[in-house]
Amino acid sequence: ALPVAGLVVDPVTSKTYHLEKRASEGGRITAIDTESNAELTPGSWNVRTGVHEYGGGAAIAHGGTLYFSHFLDGRVYRLKDLKEGTNPEAVTPESTVHRFADFDVHPVHTHLLVAVLEDHTIDEPSAIVNTLCIINTSTTTVHPLASGADFYASPRFSPDGTRLVWQQWSHPDMPWEGGIIYVAESIIDSNIVSLKNVTHVAGEALK
C-alpha cells in the first residue's frame, strides 16, 4: 500500500477521499476516491502546500466538490465532478508568491472559502507574511480577513456561518505552547467577509 498523506471527508455527502503519496513519482501527492480507488488528480497534479514549509491542510471537500492547493504553482483549484478524467479549474489568481492551506467552506455561501495565505513577496524567513483570507471561487479573487500575527491555523466557520474561530501565534512561540484561540462574528456584505467583535477564547503568548 502507498503512504496516505491525508484524509478528507465531505461533511455534506459523508464521502471519503484520501491523499496518496507516490515515491515513484518524486513524492507527488494525489487525491483518491477511497471507495472506488479512482485517482482524481492524475498526471502532474500535486495536492500539496508549502504553507509553514511543512505543509498540511492542502485539500477539503464540500458538497461533492474538492478544493486543493497545487504545489507546482501555489494556486487553489476546484474539482466539481469527482470522477476520473475531470479537469480541475483554478479559483485563485496566478501568483508566484502566494501559498494557500487549511481551507474551510462557508456553510451558507459555499462559493466562499476561508484559508491561510502565506505571502512570499520577500522570500526571506523574517519577511514572509501569514494572514487569513477569503477566496471567492465565483470571481477568482482573494480578500484579506485577519492579520498581525506571525502564523495562523485552523480557521473554521460555525455550522450556521455566523462565526469564525482560528488559532494564531507569533515567533518564537510554538502553537502548542503560545497559541491563542479567537472567535469572531463573520459578517458578509456583497461577498466580502469581515470580522466583528473578535473575542479571545484561550491561550496566551509566552514571549
CSV table of C-alpha atoms in Angstrom, one decimal:
chain,number,residue,atom,x,y,z
A,1,ALA,CA,0.0,0.0,0.0
A,2,LEU,CA,1.2,3.5,-0.7
A,3,PRO,CA,1.6,6.0,2.1
A,4,VAL,CA,-1.5,8.1,3.0
A,5,ALA,CA,-0.7,11.8,3.3
A,6,GLY,CA,-4.1,12.9,4.4
A,7,LEU,CA,-7.8,12.1,4.8
A,8,VAL,CA,-10.6,14.3,3.5
A,9,VAL,CA,-14.3,13.7,4.5
A,10,ASP,CA,-17.1,15.6,2.8
A,11,PRO,CA,-19.4,16.9,5.6
A,12,VAL,CA,-22.4,17.1,3.2
A,13,THR,CA,-22.1,13.8,1.4
A,14,SER,CA,-20.1,11.9,4.0
A,15,LYS,CA,-17.9,10.6,1.1
A,16,THR,CA,-14.3,9.9,2.0
A,17,TYR,CA,-11.2,10.8,-0.1
A,18,HIS,CA,-7.5,10.2,0.8
A,19,LEU,CA,-4.3,11.8,-0.3
A,20,GLU,CA,-1.8,9.3,-1.6
A,21,LYS,CA,2.0,10.0,-1.7
A,22,ARG,CA,3.9,8.3,-4.5
A,23,ALA,CA,7.6,8.0,-4.1
A,24,SER,CA,7.9,6.6,-7.6
A,25,GLU,CA,6.6,10.0,-8.9
A,26,GLY,CA,9.0,12.2,-6.9
A,27,GLY,CA,6.8,12.3,-3.9
A,28,ARG,CA,3.8,13.6,-5.8
A,29,ILE,CA,0.6,13.6,-3.7
A,30,THR,CA,-2.7,12.7,-5.5
A,31,ALA,CA,-6.3,12.7,-4.4
A,32,ILE,CA,-8.1,9.3,-4.4
A,33,ASP,CA,-11.8,8.4,-4.1
A,34,THR,CA,-11.4,6.0,-1.2
A,35,GLU,CA,-14.4,3.8,-2.1
A,36,SER,CA,-13.7,3.4,-5.8
A,37,ASN,CA,-10.0,3.9,-5.6
A,38,ALA,CA,-10.3,6.2,-8.6
A,39,GLU,CA,-7.5,8.8,-9.0
A,40,LEU,CA,-9.0,12.3,-9.2
A,41,THR,CA,-5.8,14.3,-9.8
A,42,PRO,CA,-3.6,12.3,-12.2
A,43,GLY,CA,-0.6,13.4,-14.2
A,44,SER,CA,1.3,16.4,-12.8
A,45,TRP,CA,-1.3,17.5,-10.3
A,46,ASN,CA,0.3,17.6,-6.8
A,47,VAL,CA,-2.1,18.1,-3.9
A,48,ARG,CA,0.3,19.7,-1.5
A,49,THR,CA,1.0,23.1,0.0
A,50,GLY,CA,4.2,24.8,1.2
A,51,VAL,CA,2.5,26.9,3.9
A,52,HIS,CA,4.6,26.9,7.1
A,53,GLU,CA,7.1,25.0,4.9
A,54,TYR,CA,6.0,21.6,6.2
A,55,GLY,CA,2.6,21.9,4.5
A,56,GLY,CA,-0.6,20.2,5.6
A,57,GLY,CA,-4.3,21.1,5.0
A,58,ALA,CA,-3.9,21.0,1.3
A,59,ALA,CA,-7.4,19.8,0.4
A,60,ILE,CA,-11.1,20.0,1.5
A,61,ALA,CA,-14.3,18.5,0.1
A,62,HIS,CA,-17.7,20.0,0.4
A,63,GLY,CA,-21.0,19.1,-1.3
A,64,GLY,CA,-19.3,16.9,-3.9
A,65,THR,CA,-16.6,19.4,-4.8
A,66,LEU,CA,-12.9,19.1,-4.0
A,67,TYR,CA,-10.7,22.1,-3.4
A,68,PHE,CA,-7.0,21.7,-3.3
A,69,SER,CA,-3.7,23.5,-3.4
A,70,HIS,CA,-1.5,22.6,-6.3
A,71,PHE,CA,2.2,22.6,-5.2
A,72,LEU,CA,3.7,23.5,-8.6
A,73,ASP,CA,2.1,26.9,-8.9
A,74,GLY,CA,0.6,27.5,-5.4
A,75,ARG,CA,-2.9,28.2,-6.8
A,76,VAL,CA,-6.1,26.7,-5.4
A,77,TYR,CA,-8.2,24.5,-7.7
A,78,ARG,CA,-11.7,23.2,-7.8
A,79,LEU,CA,-12.8,19.8,-8.9
A,80,LYS,CA,-16.5,19.7,-9.3
A,81,ASP,CA,-17.3,16.4,-10.9
A,82,LEU,CA,-15.3,13.9,-8.7
A,83,LYS,CA,-14.5,11.2,-11.1
A,84,GLU,CA,-11.6,10.2,-13.3
A,85,GLY,CA,-11.0,12.4,-16.3
A,86,THR,CA,-12.4,15.6,-14.9
A,87,ASN,CA,-10.1,18.7,-15.2
A,88,PRO,CA,-9.6,21.0,-12.1
A,89,GLU,CA,-10.2,24.7,-12.6
A,90,ALA,CA,-8.3,27.5,-10.8
A,91,VAL,CA,-10.2,29.6,-8.2
A,92,THR,CA,-7.3,31.9,-7.2
A,93,PRO,CA,-5.4,34.3,-9.4
A,94,GLU,CA,-2.0,33.5,-10.9
A,95,SER,CA,0.8,34.3,-8.4
A,96,THR,CA,4.4,33.2,-7.9
A,97,VAL,CA,4.5,34.3,-4.3
A,98,HIS,CA,1.2,33.1,-2.7
A,99,ARG,CA,0.6,29.8,-0.9
A,100,PHE,CA,-2.7,28.6,0.5
A,101,ALA,CA,-3.7,26.0,3.0
A,102,ASP,CA,-6.1,25.0,5.8
A,103,PHE,CA,-9.4,25.7,4.0
A,104,ASP,CA,-13.0,25.8,5.2
A,105,VAL,CA,-16.1,26.3,3.1
A,106,HIS,CA,-18.8,28.7,4.3
A,107,PRO,CA,-21.8,26.6,5.1
A,108,VAL,CA,-24.3,29.0,3.5
A,109,HIS,CA,-22.3,31.0,0.9
A,110,THR,CA,-20.5,27.9,-0.4
A,111,HIS,CA,-18.5,29.8,-3.0
A,112,LEU,CA,-16.6,31.5,-0.2
A,113,LEU,CA,-13.6,29.7,1.4
A,114,VAL,CA,-11.5,30.9,4.3
A,115,ALA,CA,-7.8,29.9,4.2
A,116,VAL,CA,-4.4,30.6,5.5
A,117,LEU,CA,-2.5,32.7,3.0
A,118,GLU,CA,1.3,32.8,3.1
A,119,ASP,CA,2.9,35.7,1.1
A,120,HIS,CA,6.5,35.2,-0.1
A,121,THR,CA,6.8,38.6,-1.9
A,122,ILE,CA,10.0,39.0,0.1
A,123,ASP,CA,11.2,35.4,0.2
A,124,GLU,CA,13.2,35.6,3.4
A,125,PRO,CA,12.1,33.9,6.7
A,126,SER,CA,11.8,37.1,8.6
A,127,ALA,CA,9.8,38.8,5.9
A,128,ILE,CA,7.2,36.1,5.0
A,129,VAL,CA,3.7,37.3,5.9
A,130,ASN,CA,0.9,34.9,7.1
A,131,THR,CA,-2.7,36.0,7.2
A,132,LEU,CA,-6.2,34.7,7.0
A,133,CYS,CA,-8.0,35.4,3.7
A,134,ILE,CA,-11.3,34.7,1.9
A,135,ILE,CA,-11.2,33.0,-1.5
A,136,ASN,CA,-14.2,33.9,-3.7
A,137,THR,CA,-14.4,31.0,-6.0
A,138,SER,CA,-17.0,32.7,-8.2
A,139,THR,CA,-14.8,35.6,-9.1
A,140,THR,CA,-11.4,34.0,-8.6
A,141,THR,CA,-10.4,36.7,-6.1
A,142,VAL,CA,-8.7,36.7,-2.7
A,143,HIS,CA,-9.6,39.2,0.0
A,144,PRO,CA,-7.8,39.8,3.4
A,145,LEU,CA,-9.6,38.8,6.6
A,146,ALA,CA,-7.2,38.8,9.6
A,147,SER,CA,-3.5,39.8,10.0
A,148,GLY,CA,-1.0,40.9,12.6
A,149,ALA,CA,0.2,37.5,14.0
A,150,ASP,CA,3.2,35.6,12.5
A,151,PHE,CA,1.2,32.4,12.0
A,152,TYR,CA,-2.4,31.3,11.6
A,153,ALA,CA,-4.1,27.9,11.6
A,154,SER,CA,-7.4,26.1,11.6
A,155,PRO,CA,-9.9,28.8,10.6
A,156,ARG,CA,-13.3,27.2,10.9
A,157,PHE,CA,-16.9,28.6,10.4
A,158,SER,CA,-19.6,27.8,12.8
A,159,PRO,CA,-22.4,25.5,11.4
A,160,ASP,CA,-24.5,28.5,10.5
A,161,GLY,CA,-21.6,30.5,9.2
A,162,THR,CA,-22.2,33.5,11.6
A,163,ARG,CA,-18.9,32.9,13.5
A,164,LEU,CA,-15.3,32.1,12.7
A,165,VAL,CA,-12.7,30.6,15.1
A,166,TRP,CA,-9.0,30.3,14.5
A,167,GLN,CA,-5.6,29.9,16.1
A,168,GLN,CA,-2.7,32.3,15.9
A,169,TRP,CA,0.8,32.6,17.3
A,170,SER,CA,4.0,34.6,16.8
A,171,HIS,CA,7.7,33.9,16.7
A,172,PRO,CA,9.4,32.5,18.8
A,173,ASP,CA,6.4,30.7,20.3
A,174,MET,CA,5.2,27.3,19.1
A,175,PRO,CA,1.5,26.7,18.5
A,176,TRP,CA,1.3,24.1,21.3
A,177,GLU,CA,2.7,26.5,23.9
A,178,GLY,CA,2.0,30.1,22.8
A,179,GLY,CA,-1.0,29.6,20.5
A,180,ILE,CA,-4.1,31.8,21.0
A,181,ILE,CA,-7.7,31.0,20.1
A,182,TYR,CA,-10.0,33.7,18.9
A,183,VAL,CA,-13.6,33.7,17.8
A,184,ALA,CA,-15.4,36.5,15.9
A,185,GLU,CA,-18.7,37.3,14.2
A,186,SER,CA,-18.5,36.6,10.5
A,187,ILE,CA,-20.2,39.4,8.5
A,188,ILE,CA,-20.9,39.1,4.8
A,189,ASP,CA,-21.7,42.2,2.7
A,190,SER,CA,-21.6,42.0,-1.1
A,191,ASN,CA,-19.5,38.8,-1.0
A,192,ILE,CA,-16.9,40.5,1.3
A,193,VAL,CA,-16.4,38.8,4.6
A,194,SER,CA,-15.3,40.9,7.6
A,195,LEU,CA,-14.8,40.1,11.3
A,196,LYS,CA,-16.6,41.8,14.2
A,197,ASN,CA,-16.4,41.5,18.0
A,198,VAL,CA,-13.2,39.5,18.0
A,199,THR,CA,-13.0,37.7,21.3
A,200,HIS,CA,-10.1,35.9,23.0
A,201,VAL,CA,-11.1,32.4,23.9
A,202,ALA,CA,-8.0,30.6,25.2
A,203,GLY,CA,-4.2,30.7,25.3
A,204,GLU,CA,-1.6,33.3,25.7
A,205,ALA,CA,1.7,34.2,24.1
A,206,LEU,CA,4.9,33.2,26.0
A,207,LYS,CA,7.2,35.9,24.7
